[in-house]
C-alpha cells in the first residue's frame, strides 16, 4: 500500500492529503500528516485573526480531512530535527510532500530595528493566537501610540486587533493573558504606514472596509498623502506622444482607492481610538531612548512613474512606544532539503522538488514553501492539486521502492512522542474546559507544556 507523508498540517498540507485520498485511483493509499506542533491547521489556528470567526471555522472543513479513514494526523513530529532528515523520511514513505509554510518574518534592515518595543507582526500574531513559540514575555500595551509598518492584510489584522475593544475578543479563543493585556491597553493611535500609495497597497477591500466599521475606532486619512497617488489625483490631460498610457488599475486597487478616498479628511468623530492610514512614507530608522523605541523616522517618497517610489529627502517622525513590522513572511530552510535563499522557497517544477535542477524522486512541495508567502487559504487548494497531480503521475515509479514498518515506530525510536488524533481531541477538550473555568468559550492553551499535558489527558494549569 502506498504510504505518503505530508509534512505540515496547514491548509496546503490538509488540501494535499484531501487531494491524495480523493484523486488517487490507488484504493489503499495511506497518508500521514505530520506537524511539529501538537495542534493541526497551521496558520488557520495560529494566524487567522480571532475575530474572523467565519474564516476560523474553516478548521471544521480541514478537520473532516484529518478524520478520513486513510489519513492519520501525527503532531509533535518535527522533520529536519531528531535525525528525521528528508533522506530518512524516504526510507519510511513512498513519497513526501513538504507543506511547511513560511514561518519567519522579513526584516527591514534599518538602524534601531533591535530596540525594545520593536517586533515583527509575526510575533504579535503568534502571541494573540497562543502559538507555543510566541515570545514568552508577551506584549505590554502600555503605550498610546503604535506604528505598524506595511499595508498588507497582516498589517490590517494587527491594526484592527489593537484598535478593537477587548470585549470583542472575550467570545473568541484568544489566550487569557492576551485578553487581559488588550483590556488594559493604553493604545489610542495606531499608525499603519505604506511606502507606496493607496492604489499599490496589498490589503483587500473587504479587510480594509472592516477598519471603518469598528465601533470603538475611526480611520483618519491625510488628503495630502493621497494627492501624491496618480490613481487618486484627478487625471491631468495626458500630453499626446509622451509614451505608453498608464496601465488601468486592477479592480481591487480601484476599490481600495475609493474606500480610502471616502475617509480622507473626514471630521473627527471623537471615538476612543484612531487608525491613521498613511502613505508614501518609507521607514529609515527607529529612534529610541534608554534602549526602547520612541518613534519611527520616515522619508517622504514620491511615485517614480514605474510603480515604485523614490525618496524626496524630506523626513517625518511618528511617535511610537510599539512598532510592528508587517512587511511579509519568509520561508525557513529545512535541513537536507534544497532552498532558494532569494525567494525563500524550495525549488520545484509543478510541485516536484528540484535537487541541482533535477526532479528528486518521491519529494514534493505545496503551499507557501512552494509559492512564497502570498495568497489566501483557498489559493493553497489549487496549489496542492497541482502537486498531487505530479505525484500521482510519478506514482508507478514511486511504489516500487521498499519501505519498512510503521513510521510511527520509527518516530518513537527517534525519541519523539507523537500526538495522535485522540491526543488532539484531548487538547480541544482541555481548551473547552479552560474556557468554562474562565467563564468564556473555548480558550487556547498557549504553551508547549500545557498542550502536551493536555494531549496526554492531563489537565495542566497553564493558559490562565
Ligand atoms: C497572520 C496571517 C493571517 C492570515 N489570515 C488569513 C485569512 O483571514 N484568510 C485567508 O484566506 N488567509 C489568511 N492568511 C493566509 C493563509 O493563512 C495562508 O495562505 C496559509 O496558511 C498557507 O498555508 P501553508 O499550509 O502553506 O502554511 P501554514 O499554514 O503556515 O502551515 C505550515 C505548517 O507546517 C508546520 N511545519 C513547519 N515546519 C515543520 C517541520 N519542520 N516539521 C513538521 N511540521 C512543520 C507548521 O507547524 C504549520 O502547521 C493569513 C496569513 C497570515 C500570516
Ligand atoms: N484576511 C485575509 O484574507 C488575510 C489576512 C492576513 C494575511 N492574508 C494573506 O497573507 C499573505 C501575506 O500578507 P502580508 O500582509 O504578510 O504580506 P503582503 O501582502 O506582501 O504585504 C506586505 C506589505 O509590506 C510592505 N513592505 C515590504 N517590505 C517593506 C519595507 N522594506 N519597508 C516598508 N514596507 C515594506 C509591502 O509594501 P510594497 O507593496 O511596497 O512592497 C506591503 O505593503 C497575503 O497574500 C495576504 O493577503 C490574508
Coordinates of C-alpha atoms and ligand atoms in Angstrom, one line a residue:
X1 CA 0.0 0.0 0.0
X2 CA 1.5 3.4 -0.9
X3 CA 2.3 5.4 2.1
X4 CA 2.7 9.1 1.7
X5 CA 3.9 11.7 4.3
X6 CA 2.6 15.2 4.2
X7 CA 4.8 17.5 6.3
X8 CA 2.8 20.3 7.7
X9 CA -0.9 20.4 8.7
X10 CA -1.8 23.9 7.5
X11 CA -4.1 24.5 4.6
X12 CA -1.7 23.3 1.9
X13 CA -0.9 20.1 3.9
X14 CA -4.5 19.3 4.5
X15 CA -5.6 20.1 0.9
X16 CA -2.7 17.8 -0.2
X17 CA -4.0 15.0 1.9
X18 CA -7.5 15.6 0.6
X19 CA -6.4 15.5 -3.0
X20 CA -4.4 12.4 -2.4
X21 CA -7.3 10.4 -1.0
X22 CA -9.8 11.9 -3.4
X23 CA -7.8 11.9 -6.7
X24 CA -5.8 8.7 -6.2
X25 CA -7.0 5.7 -8.1
X26 CA -4.9 3.6 -5.7
X27 CA -7.5 2.3 -3.2
X28 CA -5.1 1.5 -0.3
X29 CA -3.3 4.8 -0.2
X30 CA -2.3 5.9 3.4
X31 CA -1.4 9.5 4.2
X32 CA 0.3 10.6 7.4
X33 CA 0.0 14.4 8.0
X34 CA 3.0 15.3 10.3
X35 CA 3.3 18.6 12.2
X36 CA 6.0 19.9 14.5
X37 CA 3.2 21.3 16.7
X38 CA 0.8 19.2 18.8
X39 CA -2.1 21.0 17.1
X40 CA -3.2 20.9 13.5
X41 CA -4.3 23.6 10.9
X42 CA -1.1 25.8 10.7
X43 CA -2.0 29.5 10.2
X44 CA -5.7 28.8 10.3
X45 CA -5.3 28.2 14.0
X46 CA -2.2 30.3 14.6
X47 CA -2.5 33.2 12.1
X48 CA -6.1 34.0 11.1
X49 CA -7.4 36.7 13.4
X50 CA -9.6 35.5 16.3
X51 CA -12.3 38.0 15.4
X52 CA -12.6 36.4 11.9
X53 CA -14.8 33.6 13.2
X54 CA -16.1 32.6 9.8
X55 CA -12.6 32.0 8.4
X56 CA -11.6 30.3 11.6
X57 CA -14.5 27.9 11.2
X58 CA -12.7 26.5 8.1
X59 CA -10.9 24.4 10.7
X60 CA -14.1 22.2 10.6
X61 CA -13.6 21.5 6.9
X62 CA -9.9 20.7 7.4
X63 CA -10.9 18.5 10.3
X64 CA -13.0 16.3 8.2
X65 CA -10.0 15.5 6.0
X66 CA -7.8 14.7 9.0
X67 CA -10.5 12.3 10.3
X68 CA -10.6 10.5 6.9
X69 CA -10.0 6.7 7.4
X70 CA -6.9 6.8 5.1
X71 CA -5.4 9.9 6.8
X72 CA -3.5 10.0 10.1
X73 CA -2.5 13.1 12.0
X74 CA 0.8 12.9 13.9
X75 CA 1.6 16.1 15.8
X76 CA 4.7 16.9 17.8
X77 CA 6.9 15.4 14.9
X78 CA 9.4 17.9 13.6
X79 CA 11.1 17.0 10.4
X80 CA 14.7 18.2 9.9
X81 CA 15.3 17.6 13.7
X82 CA 15.9 14.4 15.8
X83 CA 17.6 12.7 12.9
X84 CA 14.4 12.8 10.9
X85 CA 16.0 14.1 7.7
X86 CA 14.3 14.1 4.3
X87 CA 16.6 11.2 3.4
X88 CA 15.3 9.2 6.4
X89 CA 11.7 10.0 5.5
X90 CA 12.2 8.5 2.1
X91 CA 13.0 5.2 3.8
X92 CA 9.7 5.4 5.7
X93 CA 7.4 6.6 2.9
X94 CA 7.0 6.2 -0.8
X95 CA 6.6 9.9 -1.2
X96 CA 6.9 13.0 1.0
X97 CA 5.1 16.3 0.3
X98 CA 6.6 19.3 2.2
X99 CA 3.9 21.8 3.2
X100 CA 5.9 23.6 5.9
X101 CA 4.7 27.2 5.2
X102 CA 6.9 30.3 5.6
X103 CA 7.2 30.9 9.3
X104 CA 9.7 33.7 9.6
X105 CA 9.2 37.4 9.4
X106 CA 11.1 39.6 6.9
X107 CA 13.4 42.3 8.3
X108 CA 13.6 46.0 7.3
X109 CA 17.4 46.2 7.7
X110 CA 17.3 49.7 9.1
X111 CA 19.0 51.1 12.3
X112 CA 17.1 50.7 15.5
X113 CA 15.2 47.6 14.4
X114 CA 16.6 45.7 17.5
X115 CA 15.3 48.3 20.1
X116 CA 13.0 47.0 22.8
X117 CA 9.4 47.6 21.7
X118 CA 10.2 46.8 18.0
X119 CA 8.7 43.5 16.9
X120 CA 7.6 41.6 13.9
X121 CA 3.8 41.4 13.3
X122 CA 4.5 37.6 13.3
X123 CA 5.5 37.8 17.0
X124 CA 2.4 39.8 17.8
X125 CA 0.1 37.5 15.8
X126 CA 1.7 34.4 17.5
X127 CA 1.1 36.0 20.9
X128 CA -2.6 36.6 20.4
X129 CA -3.0 33.3 18.6
X130 CA -1.4 31.4 21.5
X131 CA 1.4 29.9 19.4
X132 CA 3.6 27.8 21.8
X133 CA 6.7 29.5 20.4
X134 CA 5.4 33.0 20.9
X135 CA 7.6 35.5 22.8
X136 CA 7.2 34.4 26.5
X137 CA 7.1 37.9 27.9
X138 CA 4.0 38.7 25.8
X139 CA 3.1 42.3 24.8
X140 CA 2.5 45.1 27.3
X141 CA 0.2 47.6 25.6
X142 CA 1.1 50.4 27.9
X143 CA 1.8 52.9 25.1
X144 CA -0.5 55.4 23.5
X145 CA 0.9 55.3 20.0
X146 CA 1.8 52.2 17.8
X147 CA 3.3 52.2 14.3
X148 CA 2.5 49.3 12.0
X149 CA 4.8 49.2 9.0
X150 CA 3.3 47.8 5.8
X151 CA -0.1 47.9 4.2
X152 CA -1.0 44.3 3.6
X153 CA -3.7 42.1 5.2
X154 CA -1.4 41.2 8.1
X155 CA -0.9 44.9 8.9
X156 CA -4.7 45.3 8.7
X157 CA -5.2 42.4 11.1
X158 CA -2.8 43.7 13.8
X159 CA -4.1 47.3 13.5
X160 CA -7.7 46.0 13.9
X161 CA -6.7 43.9 16.9
X162 CA -5.0 46.9 18.5
X163 CA -8.0 49.2 17.8
X164 CA -10.8 46.9 18.8
X165 CA -12.1 46.8 22.4
X166 CA -11.1 43.7 24.5
X167 CA -14.8 42.9 24.9
X168 CA -14.9 42.0 21.2
X169 CA -12.3 39.3 21.9
X170 CA -13.9 37.8 25.1
X171 CA -16.1 35.4 23.0
X172 CA -13.1 34.3 20.9
X173 CA -10.4 31.8 21.8
X174 CA -7.6 34.3 22.5
X175 CA -5.4 33.2 25.4
X176 CA -6.4 34.7 28.7
X177 CA -3.2 36.7 29.3
X178 CA -3.6 38.4 25.9
X179 CA -7.2 39.2 26.6
X180 CA -6.0 40.8 29.9
X181 CA -3.4 42.9 28.0
X182 CA -5.9 44.1 25.5
X183 CA -8.3 45.0 28.3
X184 CA -5.6 47.1 29.9
X185 CA -4.4 48.6 26.6
X186 CA -3.4 52.3 26.7
X187 CA -3.2 52.4 22.9
X188 CA -5.1 55.3 21.3
X189 CA -3.4 55.9 18.0
X190 CA -2.4 53.1 15.5
X191 CA -0.4 54.4 12.5
X192 CA -0.4 52.0 9.6
X193 CA 2.1 53.2 7.1
X194 CA 2.8 52.3 3.4
X195 CA 5.9 53.2 1.5
X196 CA 3.8 53.5 -1.7
X197 CA 0.3 54.8 -2.4
X198 CA -3.1 53.5 -1.7
X199 CA -3.5 52.2 -5.3
X200 CA -0.5 50.0 -4.6
X201 CA -1.4 48.7 -1.1
X202 CA -1.7 44.9 -0.8
X203 CA -4.7 44.7 1.5
X204 CA -8.0 43.5 0.1
X205 CA -11.1 45.8 0.1
X206 CA -13.2 43.7 2.5
X207 CA -10.5 43.7 5.1
X208 CA -9.9 47.4 4.6
X209 CA -13.6 48.3 5.0
X210 CA -13.7 46.4 8.2
X211 CA -11.4 49.0 9.8
X212 CA -14.0 51.7 9.1
X213 CA -16.8 49.6 10.7
X214 CA -15.2 49.3 14.1
X215 CA -17.5 50.9 16.8
X216 CA -14.5 51.8 19.0
X217 CA -12.2 53.4 16.4
X218 CA -12.2 55.8 13.5
X219 CA -9.9 55.8 10.4
X220 CA -8.0 59.0 9.7
X221 CA -6.5 59.6 6.2
X222 CA -4.5 62.7 5.2
X223 CA -5.6 64.1 1.9
X224 CA -2.0 65.3 1.3
X225 CA -0.8 61.7 1.3
X226 CA -3.4 60.7 -1.3
X227 CA -2.9 63.6 -3.6
X228 CA 0.6 62.1 -4.5
X229 CA -1.0 58.9 -5.9
X230 CA -1.5 59.2 -9.6
X231 CA -4.6 56.9 -9.3
X232 CA -6.1 59.2 -6.7
X233 CA -5.4 62.6 -8.1
X234 CA -7.7 63.8 -10.8
X235 CA -6.0 62.6 -14.0
X236 CA -4.3 65.5 -15.8
X237 CA -5.0 65.8 -19.5
X238 CA -2.3 63.4 -20.9
X239 CA 0.0 65.1 -23.3
X240 CA 0.0 63.2 -26.6
X241 CA 3.1 61.3 -27.8
X242 CA 4.7 61.1 -24.3
X243 CA 5.0 57.3 -24.0
X244 CA 2.6 54.4 -23.3
X245 CA -0.7 55.2 -21.4
X246 CA -0.8 54.2 -17.7
X247 CA -2.0 50.7 -17.1
X248 CA -5.5 50.6 -15.8
X249 CA -5.8 49.7 -12.1
X250 CA -6.9 46.2 -11.1
X251 CA -10.4 46.2 -9.6
X252 CA -9.2 45.5 -6.0
X253 CA -6.8 48.5 -6.2
X254 CA -9.5 50.8 -7.6
X255 CA -11.9 49.7 -4.8
X256 CA -9.2 50.3 -2.2
X257 CA -8.6 53.8 -3.5
X258 CA -12.4 54.5 -3.4
X259 CA -12.6 53.4 0.2
X260 CA -9.5 55.4 1.3
X261 CA -10.8 58.4 -0.5
X262 CA -14.1 58.2 1.4
X263 CA -12.2 58.5 4.7
X264 CA -9.9 61.3 3.6
X265 CA -10.4 64.5 5.6
X266 CA -13.5 63.1 7.4
X267 CA -14.4 65.0 10.6
X268 CA -13.2 63.7 13.9
X269 CA -15.8 61.5 15.4
X270 CA -14.3 61.5 18.9
X271 CA -14.0 57.7 19.2
X272 CA -11.7 56.1 21.8
X273 CA -9.1 55.0 19.2
X274 CA -7.8 56.2 15.8
X275 CA -6.3 54.3 13.0
X276 CA -4.1 56.6 10.9
X277 CA -3.7 55.3 7.4
X278 CA -0.6 56.9 6.0
X279 CA 1.1 56.5 2.6
X280 CA 4.3 57.5 0.7
X281 CA 6.4 57.2 3.8
X282 CA 9.4 54.8 3.8
X283 CA 10.9 53.8 7.2
X284 CA 14.6 54.8 7.5
X285 CA 15.3 54.5 11.3
X286 CA 13.7 53.5 14.6
X287 CA 14.6 56.1 17.2
X288 CA 14.9 55.2 20.8
X289 CA 15.8 56.4 24.3
X290 CA 17.2 54.1 27.0
X291 CA 17.2 51.1 24.6
X292 CA 13.4 51.4 23.9
X293 CA 11.8 52.6 20.7
X294 CA 10.2 56.1 20.9
X295 CA 9.5 56.9 17.3
X296 CA 9.9 55.8 13.7
X297 CA 11.7 58.2 11.2
X298 CA 10.2 58.0 7.7
X299 CA 11.3 59.6 4.5
X300 CA 8.6 61.1 2.4
X301 CA 8.5 59.3 -1.0
X302 CA 7.0 60.1 -4.4
X303 CA 6.0 57.9 -7.3
X304 CA 8.8 57.1 -9.7
X305 CA 6.4 56.6 -12.6
X306 CA 7.4 52.9 -12.8
X307 CA 5.1 51.6 -10.0
X308 CA 7.8 52.2 -7.4
X309 CA 8.8 55.3 -5.3
X310 CA 11.9 57.5 -4.9
X311 CA 13.0 59.4 -1.7
X312 CA 12.4 63.1 -1.6
X313 CA 14.9 64.0 1.2
X314 CA 12.0 65.2 3.4
X315 CA 11.5 63.3 6.7
X316 CA 8.7 62.8 9.2
X317 CA 8.9 61.2 12.7
X318 CA 5.9 59.3 14.1
X319 CA 5.9 58.7 17.8
X320 CA 5.6 55.0 18.8
X321 CA 6.1 53.0 22.0
X322 CA 5.5 49.8 20.0
X323 CA 6.5 49.2 16.4
X324 CA 5.2 46.2 14.4
X325 CA 6.8 45.3 11.1
X326 CA 4.1 43.7 8.9
X327 CA 6.3 43.5 5.8
X328 CA 5.7 39.9 4.8
X329 CA 6.8 36.4 5.7
X330 CA 9.7 34.3 4.6
X331 CA 10.3 30.5 4.3
X332 CA 12.8 28.8 6.6
X333 CA 15.2 26.2 5.2
X334 CA 14.6 22.7 6.3
X335 CA 17.9 20.8 6.9
X336 CA 18.5 18.4 4.0
X337 CA 16.0 20.0 1.6
X338 CA 17.1 22.4 -1.2
X339 CA 16.3 26.1 -0.5
X340 CA 16.4 29.1 -2.7
X341 CA 17.7 32.0 -0.5
X342 CA 16.5 34.6 -2.9
X343 CA 12.8 33.6 -2.9
X344 CA 12.8 31.8 0.4
X345 CA 11.2 28.8 -1.2
X346 CA 12.1 25.2 -2.2
X347 CA 12.9 25.0 -5.9
X348 CA 10.4 22.9 -7.7
X349 CA 8.8 22.0 -11.1
X350 CA 5.0 21.7 -10.8
X351 CA 5.5 20.7 -7.2
X352 CA 8.4 18.2 -7.8
X353 CA 11.4 19.2 -5.6
X354 CA 14.4 20.0 -7.7
X355 CA 17.8 19.0 -6.5
X356 CA 20.5 20.6 -8.6
X357 CA 17.9 21.3 -11.2
X358 CA 16.6 17.7 -11.4
X359 CA 13.3 16.4 -10.0
X360 CA 14.1 14.3 -6.9
X361 CA 12.1 11.1 -6.9
X362 CA 9.4 11.0 -4.2
X363 CA 9.9 14.6 -2.9
X364 CA 7.3 17.3 -3.4
X365 CA 6.2 20.7 -2.1
X366 CA 3.0 22.7 -1.8
X367 CA 1.7 25.9 -0.2
X368 CA 3.8 28.9 0.9
X369 CA 7.1 27.0 0.9
X370 CA 6.4 26.3 -2.8
X371 CA 4.9 29.6 -4.0
X372 CA 6.2 32.1 -1.4
X373 CA 4.2 33.8 1.3
X374 CA 1.2 35.2 -0.6
X375 CA -2.3 34.0 -1.2
X376 CA -5.3 33.3 0.9
X377 CA -6.3 29.9 2.3
X378 CA -8.2 28.8 -0.9
X379 CA -5.1 29.5 -3.1
X380 CA -3.4 26.6 -1.4
X381 CA -6.1 24.2 -2.7
X382 CA -5.3 24.6 -6.4
X383 CA -1.6 24.6 -5.5
X384 CA -1.9 21.3 -3.6
X385 CA -3.9 19.8 -6.5
X386 CA -1.1 20.6 -8.9
X387 CA 1.5 18.9 -6.7
X388 CA -0.7 15.9 -6.2
X389 CA -1.2 15.6 -9.9
X390 CA 2.6 15.5 -10.4
X391 CA 2.9 12.9 -7.6
X392 CA 0.2 10.7 -9.0
X393 CA 1.7 10.9 -12.5
X394 CA 5.0 9.7 -11.0
X395 CA 3.2 7.1 -8.9
X396 CA 4.1 3.9 -10.5
X397 CA 7.8 4.7 -10.2
X398 CA 7.5 5.6 -6.5
X399 CA 5.6 2.5 -5.3
X400 CA 8.4 0.1 -6.3
X401 CA 10.7 1.4 -3.6
X402 CA 10.9 -0.8 -0.4
X403 CA 9.8 0.9 2.8
X404 CA 10.0 -0.6 6.2
X405 CA 7.4 -0.9 9.0
X406 CA 5.1 1.7 10.5
X407 CA 6.7 5.2 10.6
X408 CA 5.2 5.8 14.0
X409 CA 7.6 3.2 15.4
X410 CA 10.5 5.0 13.8
X411 CA 9.4 8.4 15.3
X412 CA 9.1 6.8 18.7
X413 CA 12.5 5.2 18.3
X414 CA 13.9 8.7 17.5
X415 CA 12.7 9.7 21.0
X416 CA 9.5 11.5 19.9
X417 CA 6.2 11.3 21.5
X418 CA 3.8 11.9 18.6
X419 CA 0.4 13.4 19.3
X420 CA -2.2 11.3 17.5
X421 CA -5.7 12.4 16.7
X422 CA -7.2 11.3 20.1
X423 CA -4.4 13.5 21.7
X424 CA -5.5 16.5 19.7
X425 CA -9.1 15.8 20.7
X426 CA -8.0 15.8 24.3
X427 CA -6.3 19.3 23.7
X428 CA -9.7 20.5 22.3
X429 CA -11.4 19.2 25.4
X430 CA -8.9 20.8 27.7
X431 CA -9.3 24.2 25.9
X432 CA -13.1 23.9 26.2
X433 CA -12.7 23.1 30.0
X434 CA -10.3 26.0 30.4
X435 CA -12.8 28.3 28.8
X436 CA -15.6 27.1 31.0
X437 CA -13.4 27.7 34.1
X438 CA -12.7 31.2 32.9
X439 CA -16.4 32.0 32.1
X440 CA -15.5 32.0 28.4
X441 CA -15.9 29.8 25.4
X442 CA -13.0 27.5 24.4
X443 CA -9.7 29.3 25.3
X444 CA -6.4 28.3 23.7
X445 CA -3.6 26.8 25.7
X446 CA -0.5 28.9 24.9
X447 CA 2.5 26.8 25.9
X448 CA 4.2 23.5 24.9
X449 CA 4.0 22.0 28.4
X450 CA 0.2 22.7 28.7
X451 CA -0.5 21.4 25.1
X452 CA 1.5 18.2 25.6
X453 CA 0.0 17.6 29.1
X454 CA -3.5 18.1 27.6
X455 CA -2.7 15.7 24.8
X456 CA -1.9 13.0 27.3
X457 CA -5.2 13.7 29.0
X458 CA -3.7 15.6 31.9
X459 CA -5.2 18.9 32.8
X460 CA -2.3 21.5 33.1
X461 CA -2.5 24.8 35.0
X462 CA -1.3 26.8 32.0
X463 CA -3.4 29.2 30.0
X464 CA -5.0 31.1 32.9
Ligands
LIG1 C1 -1.3 36.4 10.2 C2 -2.0 35.8 9.0 C3 -3.3 35.8 8.9 C4 -4.0 35.3 7.8 N1 -5.3 35.4 7.7 C5 -5.9 34.8 6.6 C6 -7.4 35.0 6.5 O1 -8.0 35.6 7.3 N2 -7.9 34.4 5.4 C7 -7.2 33.8 4.4 O2 -7.8 33.2 3.5 N3 -5.9 33.6 4.5 C8 -5.2 34.2 5.6 N4 -3.9 34.1 5.7 C9 -3.1 33.3 4.7 C10 -3.2 31.8 5.0 O3 -3.0 31.6 6.3 C11 -2.1 31.1 4.2 O4 -2.4 31.2 2.8 C12 -1.9 29.6 4.5 O5 -1.9 29.3 5.9 C13 -0.6 29.0 3.9 O6 -0.7 27.6 4.1 P1 0.5 26.6 4.3 O7 -0.1 25.3 4.6 O8 1.4 26.8 3.2 O9 1.3 27.2 5.6 P2 1.0 27.2 7.2 O10 -0.5 27.5 7.4 O11 2.0 28.1 7.8 O12 1.2 25.7 7.7 C14 2.5 25.1 7.8 C15 2.5 24.0 8.8 O13 3.8 23.3 8.7 C16 4.2 23.0 10.0 N5 5.7 22.9 10.0 C17 6.6 23.8 9.7 N6 7.9 23.3 9.7 C18 7.7 22.0 10.0 C19 8.7 20.9 10.2 N7 10.0 21.1 10.0 N8 8.2 19.7 10.5 C20 6.8 19.5 10.7 N9 5.9 20.5 10.5 C21 6.3 21.7 10.2 C22 3.8 24.3 10.9 O14 3.8 24.0 12.3 C23 2.4 24.5 10.2 O15 1.4 23.8 11.0 C24 -3.2 34.6 6.8 C25 -1.8 34.6 6.9 C26 -1.2 35.2 8.0 C27 0.3 35.1 8.1
LIG2 N1 -8.0 38.3 5.8 C1 -7.2 37.8 4.9 O1 -7.6 37.3 3.9 C2 -5.7 37.7 5.2 C3 -5.2 38.1 6.4 C4 -3.8 38.1 6.6 C5 -3.0 37.7 5.5 N2 -3.5 37.3 4.3 C6 -2.7 37.0 3.2 O2 -1.4 36.5 3.6 C7 -0.4 37.0 2.7 C8 0.7 37.7 3.4 O3 0.3 39.0 3.9 P1 1.3 40.1 4.4 O4 0.5 41.3 4.8 O5 2.3 39.5 5.3 O6 2.2 40.4 3.1 P2 1.9 41.4 1.8 O7 0.5 41.3 1.3 O8 3.0 41.0 0.9 O9 2.2 42.9 2.3 C9 3.4 43.3 2.8 C10 3.4 44.8 3.0 O10 4.7 45.2 3.5 C11 5.3 46.2 2.7 N3 6.7 46.2 2.7 C12 7.5 45.2 2.3 N4 8.8 45.5 2.5 C13 8.8 46.7 3.1 C14 9.9 47.6 3.5 N5 11.2 47.3 3.5 N6 9.5 48.8 4.0 C15 8.2 49.2 4.1 N7 7.2 48.4 3.7 C16 7.5 47.2 3.2 C17 4.7 46.0 1.3 O11 4.8 47.2 0.5 P3 5.2 47.1 -1.1 O12 3.9 46.7 -1.7 O13 5.6 48.5 -1.4 O14 6.3 46.0 -1.2 C18 3.3 45.6 1.7 O15 2.5 46.8 1.9 C19 -1.1 37.9 1.7 O16 -1.4 37.1 0.5 C20 -2.4 38.2 2.4 O17 -3.5 38.6 1.5 C21 -4.8 37.3 4.1

